Structures are given as C-alpha cells and as structure tokens.
Coordinates of C-alpha atoms and ligand atoms in Angstrom, one line a residue:
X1 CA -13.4 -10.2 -23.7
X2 CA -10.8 -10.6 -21.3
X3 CA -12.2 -9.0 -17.9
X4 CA -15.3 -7.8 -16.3
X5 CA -15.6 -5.2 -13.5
X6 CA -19.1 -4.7 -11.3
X7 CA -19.0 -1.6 -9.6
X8 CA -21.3 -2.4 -6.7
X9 CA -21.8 1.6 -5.5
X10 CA -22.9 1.1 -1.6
X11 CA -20.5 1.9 1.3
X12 CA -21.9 2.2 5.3
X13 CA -19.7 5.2 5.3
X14 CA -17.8 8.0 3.1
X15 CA -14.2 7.2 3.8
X16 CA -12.3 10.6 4.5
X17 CA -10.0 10.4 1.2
X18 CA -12.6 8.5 -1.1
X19 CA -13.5 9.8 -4.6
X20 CA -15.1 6.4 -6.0
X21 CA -18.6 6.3 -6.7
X22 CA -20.7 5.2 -4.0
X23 CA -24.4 6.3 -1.8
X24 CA -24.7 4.9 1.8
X25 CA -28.5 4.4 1.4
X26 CA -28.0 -0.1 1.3
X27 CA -32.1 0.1 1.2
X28 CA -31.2 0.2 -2.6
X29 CA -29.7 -2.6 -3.0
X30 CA -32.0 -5.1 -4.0
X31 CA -33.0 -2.7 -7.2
X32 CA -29.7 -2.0 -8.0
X33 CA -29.2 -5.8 -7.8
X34 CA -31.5 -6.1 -10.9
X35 CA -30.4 -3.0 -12.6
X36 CA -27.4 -4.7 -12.9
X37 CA -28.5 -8.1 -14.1
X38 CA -30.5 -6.1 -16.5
X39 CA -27.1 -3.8 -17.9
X40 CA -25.5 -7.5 -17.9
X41 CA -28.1 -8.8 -20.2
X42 CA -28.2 -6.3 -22.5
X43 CA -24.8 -6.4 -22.7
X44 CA -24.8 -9.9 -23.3
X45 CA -27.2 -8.8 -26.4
X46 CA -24.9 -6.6 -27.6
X47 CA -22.0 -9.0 -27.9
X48 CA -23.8 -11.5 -29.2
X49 CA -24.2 -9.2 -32.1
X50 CA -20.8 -8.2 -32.6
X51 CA -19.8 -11.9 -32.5
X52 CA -22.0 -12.6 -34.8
X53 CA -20.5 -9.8 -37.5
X54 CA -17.4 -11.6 -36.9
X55 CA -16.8 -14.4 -39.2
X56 CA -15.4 -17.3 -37.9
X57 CA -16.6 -15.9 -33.9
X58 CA -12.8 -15.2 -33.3
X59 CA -11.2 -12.3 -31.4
X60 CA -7.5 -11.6 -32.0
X61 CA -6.5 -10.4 -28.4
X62 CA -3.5 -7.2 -28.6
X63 CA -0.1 -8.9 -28.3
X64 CA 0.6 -10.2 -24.9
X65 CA 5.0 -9.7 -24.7
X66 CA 6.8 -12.6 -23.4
X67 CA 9.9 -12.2 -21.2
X68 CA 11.8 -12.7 -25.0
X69 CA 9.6 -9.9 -26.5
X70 CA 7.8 -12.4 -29.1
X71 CA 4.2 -10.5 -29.3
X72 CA 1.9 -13.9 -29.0
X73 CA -1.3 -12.9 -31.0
X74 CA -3.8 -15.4 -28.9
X75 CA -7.5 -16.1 -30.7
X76 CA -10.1 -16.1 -28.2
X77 CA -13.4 -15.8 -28.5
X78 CA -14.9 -12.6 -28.3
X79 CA -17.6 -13.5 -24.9
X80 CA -14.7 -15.7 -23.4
X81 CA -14.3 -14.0 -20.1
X82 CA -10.9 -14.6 -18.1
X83 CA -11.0 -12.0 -15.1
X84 CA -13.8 -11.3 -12.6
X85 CA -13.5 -7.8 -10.6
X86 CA -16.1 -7.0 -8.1
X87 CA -15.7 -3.9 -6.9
X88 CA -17.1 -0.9 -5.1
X89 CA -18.2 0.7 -3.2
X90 CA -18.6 -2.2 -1.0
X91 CA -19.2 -5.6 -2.5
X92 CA -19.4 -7.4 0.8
X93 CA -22.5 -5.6 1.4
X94 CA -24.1 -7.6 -0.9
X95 CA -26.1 -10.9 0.5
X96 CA -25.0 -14.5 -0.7
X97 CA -28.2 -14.5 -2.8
X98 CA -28.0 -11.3 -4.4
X99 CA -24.2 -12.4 -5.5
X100 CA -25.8 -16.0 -6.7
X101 CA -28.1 -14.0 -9.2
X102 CA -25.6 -11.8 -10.5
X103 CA -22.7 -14.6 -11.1
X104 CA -25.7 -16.6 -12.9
X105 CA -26.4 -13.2 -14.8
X106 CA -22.7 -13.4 -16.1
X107 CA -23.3 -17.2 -16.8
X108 CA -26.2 -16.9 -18.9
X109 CA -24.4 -14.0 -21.1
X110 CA -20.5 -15.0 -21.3
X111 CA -18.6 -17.8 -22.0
X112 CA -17.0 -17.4 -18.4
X113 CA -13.5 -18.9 -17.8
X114 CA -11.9 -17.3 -15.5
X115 CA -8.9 -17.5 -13.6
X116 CA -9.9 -14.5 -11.1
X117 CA -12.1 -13.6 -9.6
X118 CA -11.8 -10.8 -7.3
X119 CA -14.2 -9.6 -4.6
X120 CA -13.5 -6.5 -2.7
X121 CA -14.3 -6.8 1.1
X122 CA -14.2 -4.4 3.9
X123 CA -13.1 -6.2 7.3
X124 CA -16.1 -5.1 9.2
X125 CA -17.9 -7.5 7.2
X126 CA -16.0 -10.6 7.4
X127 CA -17.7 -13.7 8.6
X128 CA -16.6 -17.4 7.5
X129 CA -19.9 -18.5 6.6
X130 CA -19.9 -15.7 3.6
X131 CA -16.1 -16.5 3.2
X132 CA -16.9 -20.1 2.3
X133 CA -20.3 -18.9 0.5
X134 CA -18.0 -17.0 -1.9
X135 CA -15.9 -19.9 -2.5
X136 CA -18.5 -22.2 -3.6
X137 CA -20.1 -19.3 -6.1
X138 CA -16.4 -19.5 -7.7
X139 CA -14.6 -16.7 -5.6
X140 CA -11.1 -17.2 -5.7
X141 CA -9.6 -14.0 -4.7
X142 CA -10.6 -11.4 -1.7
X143 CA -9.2 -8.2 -1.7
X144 CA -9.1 -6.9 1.8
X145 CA -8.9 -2.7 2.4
X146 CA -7.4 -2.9 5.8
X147 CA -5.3 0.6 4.8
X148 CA -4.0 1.1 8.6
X149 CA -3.5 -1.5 11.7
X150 CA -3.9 2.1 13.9
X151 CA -7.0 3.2 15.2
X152 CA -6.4 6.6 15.4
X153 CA -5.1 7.1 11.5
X154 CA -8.2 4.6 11.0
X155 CA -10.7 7.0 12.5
X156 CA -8.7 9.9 11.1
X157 CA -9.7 8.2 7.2
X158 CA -13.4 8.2 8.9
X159 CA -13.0 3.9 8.3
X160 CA -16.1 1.6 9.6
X161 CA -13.3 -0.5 10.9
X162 CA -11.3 -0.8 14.0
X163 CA -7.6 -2.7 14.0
X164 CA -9.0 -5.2 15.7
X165 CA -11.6 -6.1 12.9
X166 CA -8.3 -5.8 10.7
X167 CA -6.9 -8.7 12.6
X168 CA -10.1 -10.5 12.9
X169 CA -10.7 -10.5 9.5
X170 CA -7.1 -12.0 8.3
X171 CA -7.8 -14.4 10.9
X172 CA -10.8 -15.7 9.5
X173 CA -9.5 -15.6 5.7
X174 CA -6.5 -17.3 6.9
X175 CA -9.5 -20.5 8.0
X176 CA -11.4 -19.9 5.2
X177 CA -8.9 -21.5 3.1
X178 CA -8.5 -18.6 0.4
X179 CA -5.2 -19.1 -0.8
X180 CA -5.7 -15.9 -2.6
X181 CA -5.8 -12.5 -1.5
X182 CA -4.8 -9.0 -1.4
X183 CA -4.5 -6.3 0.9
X184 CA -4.2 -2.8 0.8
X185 CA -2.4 -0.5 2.8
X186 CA -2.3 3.7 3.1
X187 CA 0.9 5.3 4.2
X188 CA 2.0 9.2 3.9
X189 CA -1.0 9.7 6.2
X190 CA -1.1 12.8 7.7
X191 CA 0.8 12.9 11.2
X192 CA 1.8 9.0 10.0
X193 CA 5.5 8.8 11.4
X194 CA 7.7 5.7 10.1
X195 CA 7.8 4.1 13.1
X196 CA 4.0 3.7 12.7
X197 CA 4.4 2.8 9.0
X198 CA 6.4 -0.2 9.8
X199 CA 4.5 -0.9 12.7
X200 CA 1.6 -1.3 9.6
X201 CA 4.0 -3.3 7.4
X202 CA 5.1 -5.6 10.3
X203 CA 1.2 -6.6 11.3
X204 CA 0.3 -6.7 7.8
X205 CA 3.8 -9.1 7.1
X206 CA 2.5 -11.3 9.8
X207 CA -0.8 -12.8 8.0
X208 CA 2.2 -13.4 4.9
X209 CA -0.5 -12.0 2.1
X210 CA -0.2 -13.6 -1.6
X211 CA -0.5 -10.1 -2.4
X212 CA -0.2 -6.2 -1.0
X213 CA -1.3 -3.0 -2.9
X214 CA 0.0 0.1 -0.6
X215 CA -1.2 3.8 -2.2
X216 CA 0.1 7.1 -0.6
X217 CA -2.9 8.9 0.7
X218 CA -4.3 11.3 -2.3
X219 CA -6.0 14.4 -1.5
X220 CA -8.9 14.8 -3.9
X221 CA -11.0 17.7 -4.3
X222 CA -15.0 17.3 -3.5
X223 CA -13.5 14.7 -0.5
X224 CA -13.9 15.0 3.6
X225 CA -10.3 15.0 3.2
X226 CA -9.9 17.9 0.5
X227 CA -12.1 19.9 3.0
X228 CA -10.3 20.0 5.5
X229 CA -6.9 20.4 4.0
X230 CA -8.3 23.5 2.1
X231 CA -9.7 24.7 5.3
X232 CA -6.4 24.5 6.9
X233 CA -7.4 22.0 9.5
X234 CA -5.3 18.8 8.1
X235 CA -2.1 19.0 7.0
X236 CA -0.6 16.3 4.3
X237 CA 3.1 15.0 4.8
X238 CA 5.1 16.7 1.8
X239 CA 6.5 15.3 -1.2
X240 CA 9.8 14.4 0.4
X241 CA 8.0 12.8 3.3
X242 CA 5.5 10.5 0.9
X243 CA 8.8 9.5 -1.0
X244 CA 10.3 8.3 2.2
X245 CA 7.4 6.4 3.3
X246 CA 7.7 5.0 -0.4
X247 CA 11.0 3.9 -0.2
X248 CA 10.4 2.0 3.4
X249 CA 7.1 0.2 1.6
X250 CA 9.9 -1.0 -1.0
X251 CA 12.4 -1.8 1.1
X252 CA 10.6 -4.0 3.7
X253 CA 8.4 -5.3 1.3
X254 CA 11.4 -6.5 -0.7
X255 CA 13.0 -8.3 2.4
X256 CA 10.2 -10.0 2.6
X257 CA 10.2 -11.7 -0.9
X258 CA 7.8 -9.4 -2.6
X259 CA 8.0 -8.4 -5.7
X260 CA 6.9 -4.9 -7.1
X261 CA 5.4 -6.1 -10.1
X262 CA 3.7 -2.4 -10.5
X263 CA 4.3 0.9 -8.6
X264 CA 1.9 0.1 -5.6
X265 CA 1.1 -3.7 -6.1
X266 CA 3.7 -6.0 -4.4
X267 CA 3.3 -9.8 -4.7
X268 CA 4.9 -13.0 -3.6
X269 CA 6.0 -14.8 -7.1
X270 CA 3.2 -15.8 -9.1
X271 CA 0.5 -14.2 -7.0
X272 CA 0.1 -11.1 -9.1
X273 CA -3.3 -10.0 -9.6
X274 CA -4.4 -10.7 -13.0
X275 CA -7.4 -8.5 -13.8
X276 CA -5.7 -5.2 -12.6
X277 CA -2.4 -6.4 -15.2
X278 CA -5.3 -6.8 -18.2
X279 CA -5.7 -2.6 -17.4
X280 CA -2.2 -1.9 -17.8
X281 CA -1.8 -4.2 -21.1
X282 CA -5.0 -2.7 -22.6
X283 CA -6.6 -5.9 -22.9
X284 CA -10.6 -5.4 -23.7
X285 CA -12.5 -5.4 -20.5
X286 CA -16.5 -4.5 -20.1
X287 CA -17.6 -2.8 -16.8
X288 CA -21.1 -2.6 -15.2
X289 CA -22.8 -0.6 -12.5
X290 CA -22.3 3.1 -12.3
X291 CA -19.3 4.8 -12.5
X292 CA -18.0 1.4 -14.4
X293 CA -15.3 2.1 -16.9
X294 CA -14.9 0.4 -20.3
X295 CA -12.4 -0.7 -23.1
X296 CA -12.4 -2.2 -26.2
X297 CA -10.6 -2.6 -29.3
X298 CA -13.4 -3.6 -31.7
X299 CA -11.9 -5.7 -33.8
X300 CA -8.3 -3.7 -33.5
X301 CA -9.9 -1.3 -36.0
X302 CA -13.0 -0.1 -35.6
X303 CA -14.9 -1.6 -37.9
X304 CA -17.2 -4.1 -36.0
X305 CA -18.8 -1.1 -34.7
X306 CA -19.2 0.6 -38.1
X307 CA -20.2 -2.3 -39.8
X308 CA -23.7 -1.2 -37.7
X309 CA -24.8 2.1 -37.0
X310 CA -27.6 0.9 -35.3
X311 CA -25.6 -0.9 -33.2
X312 CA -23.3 1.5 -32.5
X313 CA -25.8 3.7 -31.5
X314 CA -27.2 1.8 -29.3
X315 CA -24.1 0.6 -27.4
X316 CA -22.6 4.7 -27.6
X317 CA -24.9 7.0 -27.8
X318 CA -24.8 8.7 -24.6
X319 CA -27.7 9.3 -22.0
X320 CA -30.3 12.1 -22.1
X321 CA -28.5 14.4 -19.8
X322 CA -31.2 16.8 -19.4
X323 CA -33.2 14.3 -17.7
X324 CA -30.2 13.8 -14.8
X325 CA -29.4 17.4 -14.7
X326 CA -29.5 17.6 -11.2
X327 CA -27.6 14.3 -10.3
X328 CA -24.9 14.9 -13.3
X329 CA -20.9 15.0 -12.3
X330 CA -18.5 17.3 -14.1
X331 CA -17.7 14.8 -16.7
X332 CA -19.0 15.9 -19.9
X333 CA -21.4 13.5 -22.5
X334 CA -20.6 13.7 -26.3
X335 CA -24.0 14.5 -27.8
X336 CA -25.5 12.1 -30.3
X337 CA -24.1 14.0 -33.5
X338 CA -20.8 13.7 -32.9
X339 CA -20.5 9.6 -31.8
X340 CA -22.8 8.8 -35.1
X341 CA -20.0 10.8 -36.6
X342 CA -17.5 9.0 -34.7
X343 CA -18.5 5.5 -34.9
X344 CA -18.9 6.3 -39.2
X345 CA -15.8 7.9 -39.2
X346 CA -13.7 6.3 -37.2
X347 CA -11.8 3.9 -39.0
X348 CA -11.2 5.9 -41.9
X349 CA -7.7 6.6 -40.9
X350 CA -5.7 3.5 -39.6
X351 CA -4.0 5.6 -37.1
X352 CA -7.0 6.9 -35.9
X353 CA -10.4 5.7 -33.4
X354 CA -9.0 2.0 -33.2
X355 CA -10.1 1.7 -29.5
X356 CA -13.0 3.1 -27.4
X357 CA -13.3 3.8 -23.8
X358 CA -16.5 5.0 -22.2
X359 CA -17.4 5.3 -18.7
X360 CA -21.4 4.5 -16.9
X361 CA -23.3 7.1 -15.5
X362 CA -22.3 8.7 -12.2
X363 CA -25.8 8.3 -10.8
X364 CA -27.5 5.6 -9.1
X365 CA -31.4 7.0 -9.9
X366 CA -30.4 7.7 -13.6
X367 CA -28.7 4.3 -13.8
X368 CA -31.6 2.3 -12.5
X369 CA -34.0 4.2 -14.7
X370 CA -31.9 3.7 -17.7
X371 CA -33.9 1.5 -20.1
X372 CA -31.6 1.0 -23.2
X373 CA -27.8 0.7 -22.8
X374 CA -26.7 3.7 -24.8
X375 CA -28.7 5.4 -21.7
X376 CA -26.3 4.3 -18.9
X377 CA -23.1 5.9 -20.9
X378 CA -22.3 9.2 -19.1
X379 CA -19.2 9.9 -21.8
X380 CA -16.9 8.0 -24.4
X381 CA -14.1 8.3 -26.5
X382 CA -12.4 6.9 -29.4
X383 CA -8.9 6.5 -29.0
X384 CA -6.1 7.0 -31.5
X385 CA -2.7 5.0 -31.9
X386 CA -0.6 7.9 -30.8
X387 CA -2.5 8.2 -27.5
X388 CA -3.0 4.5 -26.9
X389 CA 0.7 4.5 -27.6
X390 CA 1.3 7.4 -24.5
X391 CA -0.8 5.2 -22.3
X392 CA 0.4 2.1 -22.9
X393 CA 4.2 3.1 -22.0
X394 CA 3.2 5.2 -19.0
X395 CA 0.9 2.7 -17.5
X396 CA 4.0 0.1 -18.8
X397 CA 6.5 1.7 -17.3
X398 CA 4.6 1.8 -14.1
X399 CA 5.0 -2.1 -14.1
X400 CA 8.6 -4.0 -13.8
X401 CA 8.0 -5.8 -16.6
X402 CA 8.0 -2.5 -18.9
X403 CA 7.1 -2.1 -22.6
X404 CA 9.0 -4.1 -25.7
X405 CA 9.7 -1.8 -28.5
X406 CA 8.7 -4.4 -30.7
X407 CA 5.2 -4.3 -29.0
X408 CA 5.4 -1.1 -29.4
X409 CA 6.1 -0.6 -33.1
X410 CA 3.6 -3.6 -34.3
X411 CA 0.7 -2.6 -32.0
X412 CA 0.6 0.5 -32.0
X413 CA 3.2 1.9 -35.0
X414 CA 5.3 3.6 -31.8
X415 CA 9.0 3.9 -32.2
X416 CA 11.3 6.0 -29.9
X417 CA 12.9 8.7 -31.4
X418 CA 16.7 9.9 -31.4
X419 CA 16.1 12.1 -28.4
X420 CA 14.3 10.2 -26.1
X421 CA 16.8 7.3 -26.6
X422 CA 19.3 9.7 -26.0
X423 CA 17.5 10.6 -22.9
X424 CA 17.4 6.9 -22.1
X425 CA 20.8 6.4 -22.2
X426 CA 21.6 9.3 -19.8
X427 CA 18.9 8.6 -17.6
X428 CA 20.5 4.3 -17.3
X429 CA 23.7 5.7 -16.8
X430 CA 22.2 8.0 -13.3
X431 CA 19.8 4.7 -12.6
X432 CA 16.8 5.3 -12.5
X433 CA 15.6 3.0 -16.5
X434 CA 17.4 -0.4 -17.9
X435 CA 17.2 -0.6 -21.4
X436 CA 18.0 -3.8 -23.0
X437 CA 18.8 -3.3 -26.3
X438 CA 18.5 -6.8 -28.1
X439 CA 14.9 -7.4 -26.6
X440 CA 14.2 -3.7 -26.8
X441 CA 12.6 -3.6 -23.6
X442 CA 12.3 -0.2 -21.4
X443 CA 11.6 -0.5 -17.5
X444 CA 12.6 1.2 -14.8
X445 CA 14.4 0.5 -12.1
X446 CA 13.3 0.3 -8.4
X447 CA 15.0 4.3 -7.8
X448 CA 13.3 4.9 -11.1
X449 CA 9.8 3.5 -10.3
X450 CA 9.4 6.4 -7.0
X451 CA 9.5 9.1 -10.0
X452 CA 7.8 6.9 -12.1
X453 CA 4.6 9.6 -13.2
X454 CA 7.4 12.4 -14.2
X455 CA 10.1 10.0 -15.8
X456 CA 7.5 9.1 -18.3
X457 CA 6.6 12.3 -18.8
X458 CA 9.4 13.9 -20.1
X459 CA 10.3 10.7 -21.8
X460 CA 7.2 11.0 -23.9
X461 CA 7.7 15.1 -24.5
X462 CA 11.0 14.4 -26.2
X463 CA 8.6 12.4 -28.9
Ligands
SF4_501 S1 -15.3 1.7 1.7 FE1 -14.0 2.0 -0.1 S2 -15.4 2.8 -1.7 FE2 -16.4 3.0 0.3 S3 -16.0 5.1 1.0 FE3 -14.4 3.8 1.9 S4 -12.7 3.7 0.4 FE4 -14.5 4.6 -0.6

C-alpha cells in the first residue's frame, strides 16, 4: 500500500468554484472523527486478510521507470504505507487531539513509513502552536491554498481569507521550521489581468516555496461559480486568455528555478510532492472519509479478491442506496449482482478487471451511519489493461517525466501503433512531444504540456 488519503469534508465556507465534498456544519466533527477511525479499522481488517491470502506477505508494487527506463519491480509489503494525504474539505479545522487519534488509528492498522505526509491548511487557520503540534505528530508537509494575494479576486472566490492572512500564514510556516510545503495558486480568474497574475506570482516567489501547484479557475456545474456564469452575471476569461496566463505561470516560474514536473505542480529540485506522483504512476493507494477515492491492483490480477467472495463482498458491495435516497449524488452504485459477478469473473481474462477503483459515499449522514465497509462504497469499477493503459499515458504525459514504452508494453501489454508514431514524429518535428527512441520514452515538451488534455487525445484515437 503505497498512500493513504483522509478526506476530512468540513469547510467554514463554500468557496465560489469548489466541487469537492464538503458540509460547513464543524458541530460534526467529533463523530465524523470516530467514523473515520472506525472506516480505518475496518480497513485495517480487511487487509490483514488479503495479506494473509498472500503467501510469503509480499506485494509486488507496478514498475516504477527510472530515468534509463529499467521497470524496478520493488517487494513491499502489502500494509507498508509510504504517503500520507490529509485532505479536504478543511483539515486544519480539525483540533490537535482529534488528529492524535486518527494518526494513532493509522498506527494501530498499517505498517506506516512514510516519507509524506501532507496536511492541507487554509491560511485563516494558521497558528504556530498547531504548526509545531503537527510536526511532532509526524507532519512533514503543509499544503497552503492561498489561490490569490488580492482581496478582491479573494472575495470574488467567496474565500474565508484575506491577503493579509495569506502573508501571515507564510510568515508563520516560514518560523515553524517546515522545510516542506506547497502552495496553490488560481489564475485565469475572471477580470484577473496579468499584471495582477504576476503581481500573485511575485508575492508568492517571495516566501521561495519547496513547491507551487497553480490551476486555471474551472467552472463546474452545481458551483456558486456555475451559477452565476449561467445566469450571465460572471464572465470567464476565454481559452486564449487562460492559455496566456498559462504560459506566464511557466515562464516566471521557470526563471525562478522551478521545475514543472506535472501540468500545474511546479517544484524546486527534489521537492516534488510524492503522494500526488503515486496517482499519476497508479501506484495502490486506500482513501477514507466521504467522497474518498480508491485504487488497487490486487495482486496485479485480480485474484486476491476472488480467492474470497466473502471478502470481496464485503470490501465491494456497494451501499443500500434506497436508504440515502435523498442525500445521493448523480454517481451511480453497481448493484450487488453485478460486483459478485465481477469480483468472480474478473480475472478470467488477463487483459481484463486487473485493477479496481471505487469511490466512498458522497454523504456525511450515510457515511457515519455506515456499519460495514461495503456500506460506505457509493460506486466501483474494475479496470481493464486497455483503459489502465489510456490513463496511464494521459495522466503520464501530463508529467515531464512521460511514459517508457517499455513500461508500457510489460505493465500493461500497450504498444504504439504505426499511426500514432507517425503522428509522433510530425508532432516532434512542430514541438510540442520529444520522443527518445533508444529509451522509448514519450513526453512533452513545455509548448506541448499547455495542450496537454487534447495532444493525448488524439494520440490515443490513432490506437
Ligand atoms: S476551503 Fe477548499 S474544500 Fe473548502 S470550499 Fe474552499 S476550495 Fe472547497
């Protein structure tokens, strides 16, 4: 197991532009709190279970790619926990105490040896008392959503903070002593000019951050944001305009010795953040709290979770939805049928069901009332080679480190066709993807990255 994400669901307010999971009502926090350590627990049961089906209690990770593209099959065990992600919501909500019973929670169930671990943190809420509290529970990374040094785009995103808690809170990390942190940034926002988007980059550049993740503003449906853009009373910079603001992020950034190590994730060498990389490698990571996504490759094939209906009923079988009608999102639940047929069936073909993704409930009442695991699953899926394949080289080529065709071919049976390296070769010659031949390694270049989403695209429809 390489990474763990908590989603801790509370924020003080709903952020113009945020479709995350989260209820303002904090007086819930102290169930939640042992809803979790209970989904922890049982998780811990779980895996215990799977370990022991597993002789020899080894885990053969997926191929990690070295800069020479030798895939380095590493044996870990299966509990052996290398990435900590608390996220939200608002993690900093949650009281020294409450974070002491959690992190012993995590103790009691996994063999925890991590390298990161991550706690999201909105600046209204930094105090150095909590900053040092987190270090001595085994913090090591704080990821800081500043998005905007201006008050007015700050109040326009409907943020809790002002620019001045922005300031204060960098202030008081920088005396804290992390050495570790990240913070994000928001630019094509709406009546955002460049001048004001450097003006963002030079404060930020100031505090020197390990680490910067900068996201053009989305506009997603159901938000304060979607609202008002349907209703004609916001309007969005265009394409062209986002793109520019993209290419001033890279630029400065880049004079300033960052390196874009993913699309919107910049860090100074060596400070890239782990547990977010361990997504885009499809490395196995558990998440708990609602809304938590999950991935696994049991056992690269399936068969761990065949090996026991039982069990895999009981860690997929997915929630009474009848009971949550009311509180349900859109995302649809497979019923109980079909994931007994899918966990019997789903190694029969080697091509076929190898990994499995499934994602918590949506619902903080239905997730604290959940008694058995299988209970808290609002949907899964089985995942096929061929798709695992797609994800892996669009989520791959989002990073400057690419995908190895080698990788490729052994992990997932994936080789590029005639036509797409064709394509390749036409699309190195205008600049926008390097291909190095003898280590078989696809990226794209910095030009390529701003079209990143649409490059793979057509790349993967010439298959
Ligand atoms: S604080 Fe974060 S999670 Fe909460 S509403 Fe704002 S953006 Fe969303």
């Amino acid at each position: 197991m390489a990474g763990l994400y908590l989603h801790i669901p509370f924020c003080k307010q709903a952020c113009s532009y945020c479709d995350f999971y989260f209820v303002t009502q904090q007086d819930r926090i102290p169930a939640f709190v042992d809803g979790l350590i209970r989904e922890i627990r049982q998780a811990g049961e779980i895996h215990q279970a799977l370990v022991v089906q597993e002789k020899g209690h080894v885990h053969e990770t997926k191929g990690q790619v070295h800069e020479n593209g030798e895939i380095h099959q590493a044996q870990e065990s299966l509990q052996t926990v290398r990435t900590i992600y608390l996220g939200g919501g608002t993690p900093s909500l949650l009281s020294i105490g409450q974070l002491e019973q959690i992190f012993r929670a995590l103790d009691d169930t996994f063999d925890l040896q991590p390298e990161e671990v991550t706690i999201e943190m909105n600046p209204d809420d930094a105090d150095l008392s909590r900053l040092r509290a987190w270090k001595e529970l085994g913090i090591n990374r704080v990821s800081m959503g500043i998005q905007s040094f201006d008050d007015g785009l700050l109040q326009a995103m409907h943020r809790a903070h002002t620019c001045q808690e922005a300031l204060d809170a960098l202030n008081l990390l920088e005396k804290s002593g992390f050495e570790r942190f990240t913070a994000d940034l928001i630019y094509g926002n709406p009546g955002q000019t460049i001048a004001m988007l450097d003006a963002d980059l030079r404060q930020m550049l100031a505090f020197s951050p390990p680490h910067i993740s900068a996201y053009a503003l989305m506009v997603e449906q159901g938000t304060r944001l979607g609202k008002q853009v349907e209703l004609g009373r916001v309007t969005v910079p265009d394409d062209e305009q986002v793109a520019t603001h993209f290419r001033h992020v890279q630029e400065r950034l880049g004079e300033a010795g960052y390196l874009q190590y993913e699309v919107s994730n910049f860090a100074l060498p060596g400070c890239e953040a782990l547990h977010n990389t361990n997504y885009w490698r499809h490395v196995d990571y558990l998440g708990f709290g609602p809304s938590a996504h999950s991935f696994l490759w049991p056992r690269g094939d399936g068969r761990a979770l065949q090996s026991s209906d039982s069990l895999a009923q009981s860690t997929l079988a997915p929630p009474d939805r009848a009971k949550y009608d009311s509180h349900a999102s859109n995302t649809s639940a497979v019923n109980s049928a079909a994931i007994t047929d899918l966990a019997t069936t789903a190694p029969n073909t080697p091509k076929q069901n190898v990994a499995i993704r499934w994602q918590n409930i949506r619902d903080l009442r239905a997730y604290l009332e959940a008694e058995k695991p299988a209970d808290r699953i609002e949907s899964q899926e089985w995942l096929g080679l061929p798709e695992l394949a797609e994800e892996r080289i669009t989520l791959g080529l989002r990073m400057q480190e690419g995908v190895h065709g080698r990788q490729l071919k052994e992990q997932y049976g994936y080789t590029f066709g005639e036509r797409q390296l064709d394509w390749i070769s036409l699309q190195s010659s205008l600049g926008t993807f390097a291909w190095d031949p003898d280590k078989e390694r696809l990226c794209l270049t910095q030009e390529g990255l701003s079209l990143a989403d649409h490059l793979t695209a057509k790349l993967l429809s010439l298959h």
